[in-house]
mmCIF file of C-alpha atoms and ligand atoms in Angstrom:
data_model
loop_
_atom_site.group_PDB
_atom_site.id
_atom_site.type_symbol
_atom_site.label_atom_id
_atom_site.label_comp_id
_atom_site.label_asym_id
_atom_site.label_seq_id
_atom_site.Cartn_x
_atom_site.Cartn_y
_atom_site.Cartn_z
ATOM 1 C CA MET A 13 -122.587 35.637 -62.392
ATOM 2 C CA THR A 14 -122.897 33.500 -65.925
ATOM 3 C CA GLU A 15 -125.510 30.443 -65.678
ATOM 4 C CA SER A 16 -122.954 27.520 -65.417
ATOM 5 C CA ALA A 17 -121.382 29.640 -62.370
ATOM 6 C CA ALA A 18 -125.038 29.590 -61.163
ATOM 7 C CA ALA A 19 -125.605 26.525 -61.436
ATOM 8 C CA ALA A 20 -122.160 25.705 -59.610
ATOM 9 C CA THR A 21 -122.785 27.341 -56.678
ATOM 10 C CA LEU A 22 -126.377 25.994 -56.275
ATOM 11 C CA LEU A 23 -125.659 22.647 -56.199
ATOM 12 C CA ALA A 24 -122.630 23.121 -53.598
ATOM 13 C CA GLU A 25 -123.862 25.227 -51.579
ATOM 14 C CA ALA A 26 -126.713 22.046 -51.427
ATOM 15 C CA ARG A 27 -124.314 20.087 -51.041
ATOM 16 C CA ALA A 28 -123.134 21.364 -47.665
ATOM 17 C CA LEU A 29 -126.031 21.807 -46.363
ATOM 18 C CA THR A 30 -127.502 18.394 -46.746
ATOM 19 C CA ASP A 31 -123.905 17.120 -46.242
ATOM 20 C CA ALA A 32 -124.205 18.458 -42.661
ATOM 21 C CA GLN A 33 -127.229 16.490 -42.407
ATOM 22 C CA LEU A 34 -126.116 13.763 -43.367
ATOM 23 C CA ALA A 35 -123.327 14.266 -41.278
ATOM 24 C CA GLU A 36 -125.346 14.137 -38.217
ATOM 25 C CA VAL A 37 -127.197 10.882 -39.670
ATOM 26 C CA ALA A 38 -124.413 9.040 -39.998
ATOM 27 C CA ALA A 39 -122.882 9.886 -36.612
ATOM 28 C CA ASP A 40 -126.250 8.208 -35.378
ATOM 29 C CA PHE A 41 -125.775 5.203 -36.643
ATOM 30 C CA GLY A 42 -121.762 5.132 -36.369
ATOM 31 C CA ARG A 43 -122.200 5.143 -32.483
ATOM 32 C CA ARG A 44 -123.344 1.615 -33.427
ATOM 33 C CA SER A 45 -120.097 -0.695 -33.036
ATOM 34 C CA ASP A 46 -121.569 -3.956 -35.454
ATOM 35 C CA ARG A 47 -120.728 -3.687 -38.888
ATOM 36 C CA LEU A 48 -124.009 -1.912 -40.178
ATOM 37 C CA GLY A 49 -123.350 1.176 -38.251
ATOM 38 C CA GLY A 50 -120.369 0.985 -40.464
ATOM 39 C CA ALA A 51 -122.043 0.489 -42.600
ATOM 40 C CA ILE A 52 -124.743 2.903 -43.496
ATOM 41 C CA SER A 53 -121.719 6.193 -42.294
ATOM 42 C CA TYR A 54 -119.979 4.398 -45.078
ATOM 43 C CA ALA A 55 -123.264 4.656 -47.832
ATOM 44 C CA LEU A 56 -123.498 8.424 -45.943
ATOM 45 C CA GLY A 57 -120.500 9.510 -46.799
ATOM 46 C CA THR A 58 -120.071 8.916 -50.207
ATOM 47 C CA ILE A 59 -120.057 12.544 -52.642
ATOM 48 C CA GLY A 60 -123.035 12.687 -54.712
ATOM 49 C CA LYS A 61 -123.720 15.542 -56.767
ATOM 50 C CA ARG A 62 -126.276 17.090 -55.144
ATOM 51 C CA ILE A 63 -128.573 17.426 -57.719
ATOM 52 C CA ARG A 64 -131.702 16.151 -56.484
ATOM 53 C CA PRO A 65 -131.096 18.719 -53.033
ATOM 54 C CA ALA A 66 -130.240 21.479 -54.748
ATOM 55 C CA LEU A 67 -133.439 21.324 -57.599
ATOM 56 C CA VAL A 68 -135.916 21.094 -53.708
ATOM 57 C CA LEU A 69 -133.907 24.055 -52.680
ATOM 58 C CA ALA A 70 -134.662 26.133 -55.765
ATOM 59 C CA CYS A 71 -137.986 25.251 -56.236
ATOM 60 C CA TYR A 72 -138.591 26.472 -52.588
ATOM 61 C CA ARG A 73 -136.501 29.580 -52.641
ATOM 62 C CA ALA A 74 -138.937 30.307 -56.538
ATOM 63 C CA CYS A 75 -142.320 30.231 -54.687
ATOM 64 C CA GLY A 76 -140.485 32.835 -52.064
ATOM 65 C CA GLY A 77 -139.385 30.319 -49.644
ATOM 66 C CA ALA A 78 -136.727 31.842 -47.409
ATOM 67 C CA GLY A 79 -136.214 29.760 -43.719
ATOM 68 C CA PRO A 80 -133.422 27.331 -43.269
ATOM 69 C CA GLY A 81 -135.768 24.788 -42.547
ATOM 70 C CA ILE A 82 -135.670 23.561 -46.035
ATOM 71 C CA ALA A 83 -132.607 21.636 -45.283
ATOM 72 C CA ARG A 84 -133.241 18.731 -44.252
ATOM 73 C CA LEU A 85 -136.645 18.289 -46.166
ATOM 74 C CA ALA A 86 -133.770 18.195 -49.549
ATOM 75 C CA THR A 87 -131.361 15.492 -47.145
ATOM 76 C CA ALA A 88 -134.406 13.692 -46.925
ATOM 77 C CA VAL A 89 -134.675 13.169 -50.843
ATOM 78 C CA GLU A 90 -131.389 12.786 -51.364
ATOM 79 C CA ILE A 91 -131.237 9.633 -48.403
ATOM 80 C CA ILE A 92 -134.180 7.904 -50.775
ATOM 81 C CA HIS A 93 -131.680 8.405 -53.394
ATOM 82 C CA THR A 94 -128.525 7.331 -51.444
ATOM 83 C CA TYR A 95 -130.974 3.978 -51.051
ATOM 84 C CA SER A 96 -131.956 3.276 -54.699
ATOM 85 C CA LEU A 97 -128.001 3.373 -55.191
ATOM 86 C CA VAL A 98 -126.718 0.634 -52.516
ATOM 87 C CA HIS A 99 -129.616 -0.839 -53.764
ATOM 88 C CA ASP A 100 -129.456 -0.101 -57.395
ATOM 89 C CA ASP A 101 -124.986 -1.156 -57.880
ATOM 90 C CA LEU A 102 -126.275 -4.950 -55.397
ATOM 91 C CA PRO A 103 -125.776 -7.907 -57.178
ATOM 92 C CA CYS A 104 -129.088 -9.498 -58.269
ATOM 93 C CA MET A 105 -129.656 -5.666 -59.354
ATOM 94 C CA ASP A 106 -126.989 -4.415 -61.447
ATOM 95 C CA ASP A 107 -123.839 -6.354 -59.787
ATOM 96 C CA ASP A 108 -121.528 -2.261 -59.943
ATOM 97 C CA THR A 109 -118.244 -2.371 -57.920
ATOM 98 C CA ARG A 110 -117.751 0.984 -58.204
ATOM 99 C CA ARG A 111 -120.208 4.289 -56.901
ATOM 100 C CA ARG A 112 -119.579 8.039 -56.520
ATOM 101 C CA GLY A 113 -115.658 7.454 -56.767
ATOM 102 C CA ARG A 114 -115.605 4.762 -54.217
ATOM 103 C CA PRO A 115 -115.953 0.967 -54.285
ATOM 104 C CA THR A 116 -119.697 0.659 -53.516
ATOM 105 C CA THR A 117 -121.071 -0.928 -50.303
ATOM 106 C CA HIS A 118 -121.418 -4.504 -50.915
ATOM 107 C CA VAL A 119 -118.194 -4.470 -51.708
ATOM 108 C CA VAL A 120 -116.850 -2.961 -48.625
ATOM 109 C CA PHE A 121 -119.568 -5.254 -46.721
ATOM 110 C CA ASP A 122 -121.347 -7.281 -48.089
ATOM 111 C CA ALA A 123 -124.756 -7.980 -50.203
ATOM 112 C CA ALA A 124 -126.806 -8.940 -46.614
ATOM 113 C CA ILE A 125 -125.305 -6.058 -44.456
ATOM 114 C CA ALA A 126 -125.669 -3.634 -47.771
ATOM 115 C CA THR A 127 -129.554 -5.271 -48.588
ATOM 116 C CA GLN A 128 -130.089 -3.626 -44.377
ATOM 117 C CA VAL A 129 -128.461 0.073 -45.130
ATOM 118 C CA GLY A 130 -131.093 -0.215 -47.977
ATOM 119 C CA TYR A 131 -134.351 -1.080 -46.277
ATOM 120 C CA LEU A 132 -132.355 1.332 -43.274
ATOM 121 C CA LEU A 133 -132.455 4.233 -45.522
ATOM 122 C CA VAL A 134 -136.138 4.243 -46.136
ATOM 123 C CA PRO A 135 -137.352 4.683 -42.924
ATOM 124 C CA VAL A 136 -134.583 7.038 -41.610
ATOM 125 C CA ALA A 137 -135.854 9.999 -44.855
ATOM 126 C CA ILE A 138 -139.212 9.010 -43.552
ATOM 127 C CA GLY A 139 -138.239 10.268 -40.357
ATOM 128 C CA VAL A 140 -136.191 13.248 -41.242
ATOM 129 C CA LEU A 141 -138.615 13.991 -43.408
ATOM 130 C CA CYS A 142 -141.644 14.381 -40.700
ATOM 131 C CA GLN A 143 -138.167 16.333 -38.539
ATOM 132 C CA ALA A 144 -138.192 18.817 -41.389
ATOM 133 C CA THR A 145 -141.825 19.200 -41.831
ATOM 134 C CA GLU A 146 -142.524 20.136 -38.072
ATOM 135 C CA GLU A 147 -139.538 21.955 -37.356
ATOM 136 C CA MET A 148 -140.837 24.242 -40.676
ATOM 137 C CA GLY A 149 -143.638 24.920 -38.657
ATOM 138 C CA LEU A 150 -145.840 23.388 -42.109
ATOM 139 C CA SER A 151 -149.659 22.259 -42.159
ATOM 140 C CA GLY A 152 -151.194 19.163 -41.725
ATOM 141 C CA PRO A 153 -152.251 18.697 -45.330
ATOM 142 C CA THR A 154 -148.819 20.720 -46.912
ATOM 143 C CA HIS A 155 -146.489 18.015 -44.601
ATOM 144 C CA GLN A 156 -149.207 15.124 -46.407
ATOM 145 C CA ALA A 157 -148.570 15.937 -49.953
ATOM 146 C CA ILE A 158 -144.789 15.851 -49.221
ATOM 147 C CA ALA A 159 -144.754 12.523 -47.713
ATOM 148 C CA ARG A 160 -146.513 11.533 -50.830
ATOM 149 C CA ASP A 161 -145.033 12.651 -52.972
ATOM 150 C CA LEU A 162 -141.999 11.455 -52.253
ATOM 151 C CA LEU A 163 -143.790 7.810 -51.784
ATOM 152 C CA ALA A 164 -145.119 7.513 -54.452
ATOM 153 C CA ALA A 165 -142.581 8.196 -56.228
ATOM 154 C CA SER A 166 -139.965 6.264 -54.750
ATOM 155 C CA GLY A 167 -142.432 2.746 -55.531
ATOM 156 C CA ILE A 168 -144.711 0.585 -57.842
ATOM 157 C CA GLY A 169 -145.595 3.763 -59.660
ATOM 158 C CA GLY A 170 -141.699 5.623 -59.649
ATOM 159 C CA MET A 171 -138.535 4.075 -59.114
ATOM 160 C CA VAL A 172 -138.748 1.061 -57.712
ATOM 161 C CA GLY A 173 -141.461 0.117 -59.938
ATOM 162 C CA GLY A 174 -138.585 1.557 -62.892
ATOM 163 C CA GLN A 175 -136.335 -0.180 -62.270
ATOM 164 C CA TRP A 176 -138.283 -3.148 -61.851
ATOM 165 C CA LEU A 177 -139.454 -2.661 -65.972
ATOM 166 C CA ASP A 178 -135.367 -1.968 -66.494
ATOM 167 C CA LEU A 179 -134.636 -4.859 -65.197
ATOM 168 C CA VAL A 180 -137.002 -7.358 -66.554
ATOM 169 C CA ALA A 181 -135.606 -5.528 -70.361
ATOM 170 C CA GLU A 182 -131.842 -6.883 -70.042
ATOM 171 C CA GLY A 183 -130.789 -8.616 -73.256
ATOM 172 C CA ARG A 184 -133.975 -6.657 -75.056
ATOM 173 C CA VAL A 185 -134.297 -4.599 -77.860
ATOM 174 C CA LEU A 186 -137.080 -1.831 -76.338
ATOM 175 C CA ASP A 187 -138.549 0.991 -78.569
ATOM 176 C CA PRO A 188 -138.248 5.196 -77.555
ATOM 177 C CA ALA A 189 -141.578 4.675 -76.057
ATOM 178 C CA ASP A 190 -140.420 1.773 -73.627
ATOM 179 C CA LEU A 191 -137.508 3.568 -72.616
ATOM 180 C CA THR A 192 -139.099 6.382 -71.572
ATOM 181 C CA ALA A 193 -142.380 4.027 -69.923
ATOM 182 C CA ILE A 194 -139.124 2.809 -67.505
ATOM 183 C CA HIS A 195 -137.379 6.017 -66.956
ATOM 184 C CA THR A 196 -139.758 8.299 -66.209
ATOM 185 C CA ARG A 197 -139.925 6.213 -62.846
ATOM 186 C CA LYS A 198 -136.867 4.970 -62.980
ATOM 187 C CA THR A 199 -135.007 8.302 -62.537
ATOM 188 C CA GLY A 200 -137.440 11.399 -63.182
ATOM 189 C CA ALA A 201 -139.870 10.155 -60.823
ATOM 190 C CA LEU A 202 -137.448 11.008 -58.077
ATOM 191 C CA ILE A 203 -136.179 14.530 -60.137
ATOM 192 C CA GLN A 204 -139.743 15.554 -59.743
ATOM 193 C CA ALA A 205 -141.220 15.438 -56.640
ATOM 194 C CA ALA A 206 -137.778 17.303 -55.701
ATOM 195 C CA CYS A 207 -139.798 20.668 -56.581
ATOM 196 C CA LEU A 208 -142.851 19.289 -55.875
ATOM 197 C CA VAL A 209 -141.378 18.974 -52.592
ATOM 198 C CA GLY A 210 -139.632 22.074 -53.175
ATOM 199 C CA GLY A 211 -142.377 23.507 -54.965
ATOM 200 C CA ARG A 212 -144.794 23.072 -51.815
ATOM 201 C CA ALA A 213 -142.753 22.941 -48.914
ATOM 202 C CA ALA A 214 -142.877 26.639 -49.607
ATOM 203 C CA GLY A 215 -146.663 27.495 -49.872
ATOM 204 C CA ALA A 216 -146.542 27.560 -53.131
ATOM 205 C CA ALA A 217 -149.793 27.125 -55.784
ATOM 206 C CA GLU A 218 -151.751 24.589 -58.015
ATOM 207 C CA PRO A 219 -151.202 25.776 -60.948
ATOM 208 C CA THR A 220 -146.502 26.120 -59.772
ATOM 209 C CA LEU A 221 -147.231 23.178 -58.851
ATOM 210 C CA ARG A 222 -148.853 21.533 -62.038
ATOM 211 C CA ALA A 223 -145.662 23.877 -63.952
ATOM 212 C CA PHE A 224 -142.612 22.748 -61.099
ATOM 213 C CA ALA A 225 -144.670 18.208 -62.101
ATOM 214 C CA SER A 226 -144.105 19.643 -65.604
ATOM 215 C CA PHE A 227 -141.135 20.233 -65.146
ATOM 216 C CA GLY A 228 -139.758 18.111 -62.802
ATOM 217 C CA ALA A 229 -140.612 15.631 -65.632
ATOM 218 C CA ASP A 230 -138.741 16.718 -68.257
ATOM 219 C CA ILE A 231 -135.639 16.628 -66.810
ATOM 220 C CA GLY A 232 -135.873 14.043 -65.339
ATOM 221 C CA LEU A 233 -135.903 12.374 -68.500
ATOM 222 C CA ALA A 234 -133.081 14.164 -69.852
ATOM 223 C CA PHE A 235 -131.768 13.530 -67.212
ATOM 224 C CA GLN A 236 -131.225 10.018 -67.918
ATOM 225 C CA VAL A 237 -131.233 10.464 -71.299
ATOM 226 C CA ALA A 238 -127.501 12.588 -70.150
ATOM 227 C CA ASP A 239 -126.974 9.586 -68.175
ATOM 228 C CA ASP A 240 -126.473 7.277 -70.869
ATOM 229 C CA VAL A 241 -124.807 9.198 -73.377
ATOM 230 C CA LEU A 242 -122.129 9.560 -70.260
ATOM 231 C CA ASP A 243 -122.380 5.912 -70.034
ATOM 232 C CA ALA A 244 -120.802 5.143 -73.287
ATOM 233 C CA THR A 245 -118.429 8.491 -73.462
ATOM 234 C CA ALA A 246 -116.867 9.019 -70.672
ATOM 235 C CA THR A 247 -114.470 7.522 -68.417
ATOM 236 C CA THR A 248 -115.148 5.544 -64.966
ATOM 237 C CA ASP A 249 -112.766 7.760 -63.472
ATOM 238 C CA GLN A 250 -115.632 10.490 -64.767
ATOM 239 C CA LEU A 251 -117.600 9.175 -63.697
ATOM 240 C CA GLY A 252 -117.027 7.973 -60.626
ATOM 241 C CA LYS A 253 -118.650 4.722 -61.320
ATOM 242 C CA THR A 254 -118.033 2.248 -63.991
ATOM 243 C CA ALA A 255 -118.604 3.696 -67.258
ATOM 244 C CA GLY A 256 -119.356 1.331 -70.377
ATOM 245 C CA ARG A 257 -121.804 -0.785 -67.836
ATOM 246 C CA ASP A 258 -125.054 0.223 -70.318
ATOM 247 C CA VAL A 259 -123.551 -2.106 -72.467
ATOM 248 C CA SER A 260 -122.553 -5.057 -70.752
ATOM 249 C CA LEU A 261 -125.194 -5.698 -69.014
ATOM 250 C CA GLN A 262 -127.645 -5.943 -72.554
ATOM 251 C CA LYS A 263 -129.693 -2.866 -72.117
ATOM 252 C CA SER A 264 -131.367 -0.659 -74.790
ATOM 253 C CA THR A 265 -130.428 3.172 -73.932
ATOM 254 C CA TYR A 266 -131.304 6.783 -75.760
ATOM 255 C CA VAL A 267 -127.841 6.004 -77.669
ATOM 256 C CA SER A 268 -128.352 2.586 -78.258
ATOM 257 C CA LEU A 269 -131.687 3.509 -80.080
ATOM 258 C CA LEU A 270 -130.773 7.446 -81.106
ATOM 259 C CA GLY A 271 -126.542 7.448 -81.583
ATOM 260 C CA VAL A 272 -124.678 9.716 -79.408
ATOM 261 C CA GLU A 273 -125.550 12.747 -80.996
ATOM 262 C CA GLY A 274 -129.477 11.567 -80.827
ATOM 263 C CA ALA A 275 -129.244 11.714 -77.735
ATOM 264 C CA ARG A 276 -127.953 14.487 -76.747
ATOM 265 C CA ALA A 277 -130.184 16.737 -79.161
ATOM 266 C CA GLU A 278 -133.513 14.955 -76.989
ATOM 267 C CA ALA A 279 -131.737 15.972 -73.776
ATOM 268 C CA GLY A 280 -131.393 19.515 -75.455
ATOM 269 C CA ARG A 281 -134.710 19.274 -76.465
ATOM 270 C CA LEU A 282 -136.252 18.135 -73.177
ATOM 271 C CA ALA A 283 -134.360 20.639 -71.065
ATOM 272 C CA ALA A 284 -135.652 23.311 -73.294
ATOM 273 C CA GLY A 285 -139.113 21.749 -73.008
ATOM 274 C CA ALA A 286 -138.534 22.530 -69.302
ATOM 275 C CA ILE A 287 -137.974 25.813 -69.400
ATOM 276 C CA ALA A 288 -140.056 26.997 -71.803
ATOM 277 C CA GLY A 289 -142.595 24.996 -69.498
ATOM 278 C CA LEU A 290 -141.633 27.530 -66.450
ATOM 279 C CA GLN A 291 -141.930 30.455 -68.680
ATOM 280 C CA ARG A 292 -145.495 29.947 -70.379
ATOM 281 C CA ALA A 293 -146.404 29.293 -65.584
ATOM 282 C CA GLY A 294 -144.846 32.388 -64.982
ATOM 283 C CA VAL A 295 -142.249 31.018 -62.231
ATOM 284 C CA ALA A 296 -139.130 32.779 -63.048
ATOM 285 C CA SER A 297 -136.167 31.219 -61.678
ATOM 286 C CA THR A 298 -133.392 31.707 -62.562
ATOM 287 C CA ALA A 299 -131.004 28.693 -60.543
ATOM 288 C CA LEU A 300 -133.875 26.162 -61.720
ATOM 289 C CA VAL A 301 -132.433 26.985 -65.602
ATOM 290 C CA SER A 302 -129.032 26.365 -64.671
ATOM 291 C CA LEU A 303 -130.418 23.509 -63.319
ATOM 292 C CA ALA A 304 -131.922 22.993 -65.942
ATOM 293 C CA HIS A 305 -128.847 23.549 -68.301
ATOM 294 C CA TYR A 306 -126.503 21.883 -66.139
ATOM 295 C CA ILE A 307 -127.918 18.294 -65.958
ATOM 296 C CA VAL A 308 -127.822 18.139 -69.837
ATOM 297 C CA GLN A 309 -124.202 19.850 -69.869
ATOM 298 C CA ARG A 310 -122.959 18.373 -66.844
ATOM 299 C CA GLN A 311 -119.260 16.101 -67.244
ATOM 300 C CA SER A 312 -120.383 13.585 -64.034
HETATM 301 C C1 GRG B 16 -136.868 -2.997 -55.703
HETATM 302 C C2 GRG B 16 -136.387 -3.920 -58.740
HETATM 303 C C3 GRG B 16 -136.984 -2.889 -56.975
HETATM 304 C C4 GRG B 16 -136.105 -1.327 -57.100
HETATM 305 C C5 GRG B 16 -135.430 -1.406 -55.988
HETATM 306 C C6 GRG B 16 -132.964 0.316 -57.074
HETATM 307 C C7 GRG B 16 -134.293 1.045 -56.926
HETATM 308 C C8 GRG B 16 -135.797 0.513 -56.057
HETATM 309 C C9 GRG B 16 -134.174 1.729 -58.131
HETATM 310 C C10 GRG B 16 -133.184 2.061 -58.252
HETATM 311 C C11 GRG B 16 -133.111 3.788 -58.921
HETATM 312 C C12 GRG B 16 -131.932 4.424 -59.503
HETATM 313 C C13 GRG B 16 -130.273 3.961 -58.723
HETATM 314 C C14 GRG B 16 -132.341 4.984 -60.601
HETATM 315 C C15 GRG B 16 -130.660 5.207 -61.529
HETATM 316 C C16 GRG B 16 -131.182 6.930 -61.529
HETATM 317 C C17 GRG B 16 -129.387 7.215 -61.578
HETATM 318 C C18 GRG B 16 -128.582 7.649 -63.551
HETATM 319 C C19 GRG B 16 -128.963 8.263 -60.708
HETATM 320 C C20 GRG B 16 -127.931 8.364 -60.861
HETATM 321 O O1 GRG B 16 -127.379 9.939 -59.699
HETATM 322 P P1 GRG B 16 -126.448 11.370 -59.053
HETATM 323 O O2 GRG B 16 -126.159 10.600 -61.339
HETATM 324 O O3 GRG B 16 -125.473 10.403 -58.593
HETATM 325 O O4 GRG B 16 -126.897 12.508 -59.276
HETATM 326 P P2 GRG B 16 -125.179 11.266 -57.229
HETATM 327 O O5 GRG B 16 -123.683 10.337 -57.505
HETATM 328 O O6 GRG B 16 -124.045 12.239 -58.551
HETATM 329 O O7 GRG B 16 -125.952 11.324 -56.423
#
């Protein structure tokens, strides 16, 4: 199997496993007769690339993990990601009307409902995480470490903090160090947490977890650099979200600082560094190598 076929196969598997779990959660809320139930089902029913669940699966398996329970843990990470997309698109944040090829949650419902959906998805994700670690029979300390990693990546030192910095930076020209400080937190932290969660669930030793932390940080940043390139070069139809949004929001991006070719080279450099780090740590995983390449070569 070629490397790109390996990434496509893993992403398809992650999508099938995660979508089944998301449908279960959505069905629980869908039974509510009010608009909130419909809005939660709508947000959870959108079709994403499922990169974060694929990383959870790949890191788990790279450390010898084999049980089916990992799908639920991967779903917890994807639900946190889904909440962040719903809130990111709100009028008070990036104010976007399209996501994953469909109108955003606040466009279909309204901003108040979409705000409630986002807030509600956080405890839902933690509930799914608790169910997963219990079903997998993970120890108390492993459960705690997984919850701590995911919450730390989502909080002020991670996604929320990065989003905050990103919003206040609109209209300002940033230098590369500032941009990296924002995106390490805003985008990179959750991708890094996906790697750590998968490794911890498989009982990975500390040196392997350190390698996953470094790999996750590098591909997390590479993911954002590639995202900036796509925002500047792809169409709204290809992306499933509004293209060219960075320019309209006057955001500094890797493309505005380095140009399209410079940003592509930076993404490639970060992915190569991520793969070299895994090799140095003795982690042999074709799946992780293929995902690192996919993250910088993707077209959407
Ligand atoms: C309270 C300030 C404050 C923030 C709330 C909204 C939020 C937290 C954080 C935003 C985080 C965010 C949306 C980062 C962008 C990451 C990114 C490029 C997402 C797109 O990921 P893909 O391409 O999406 O994997 P799909 O749709 O494929 O899942």
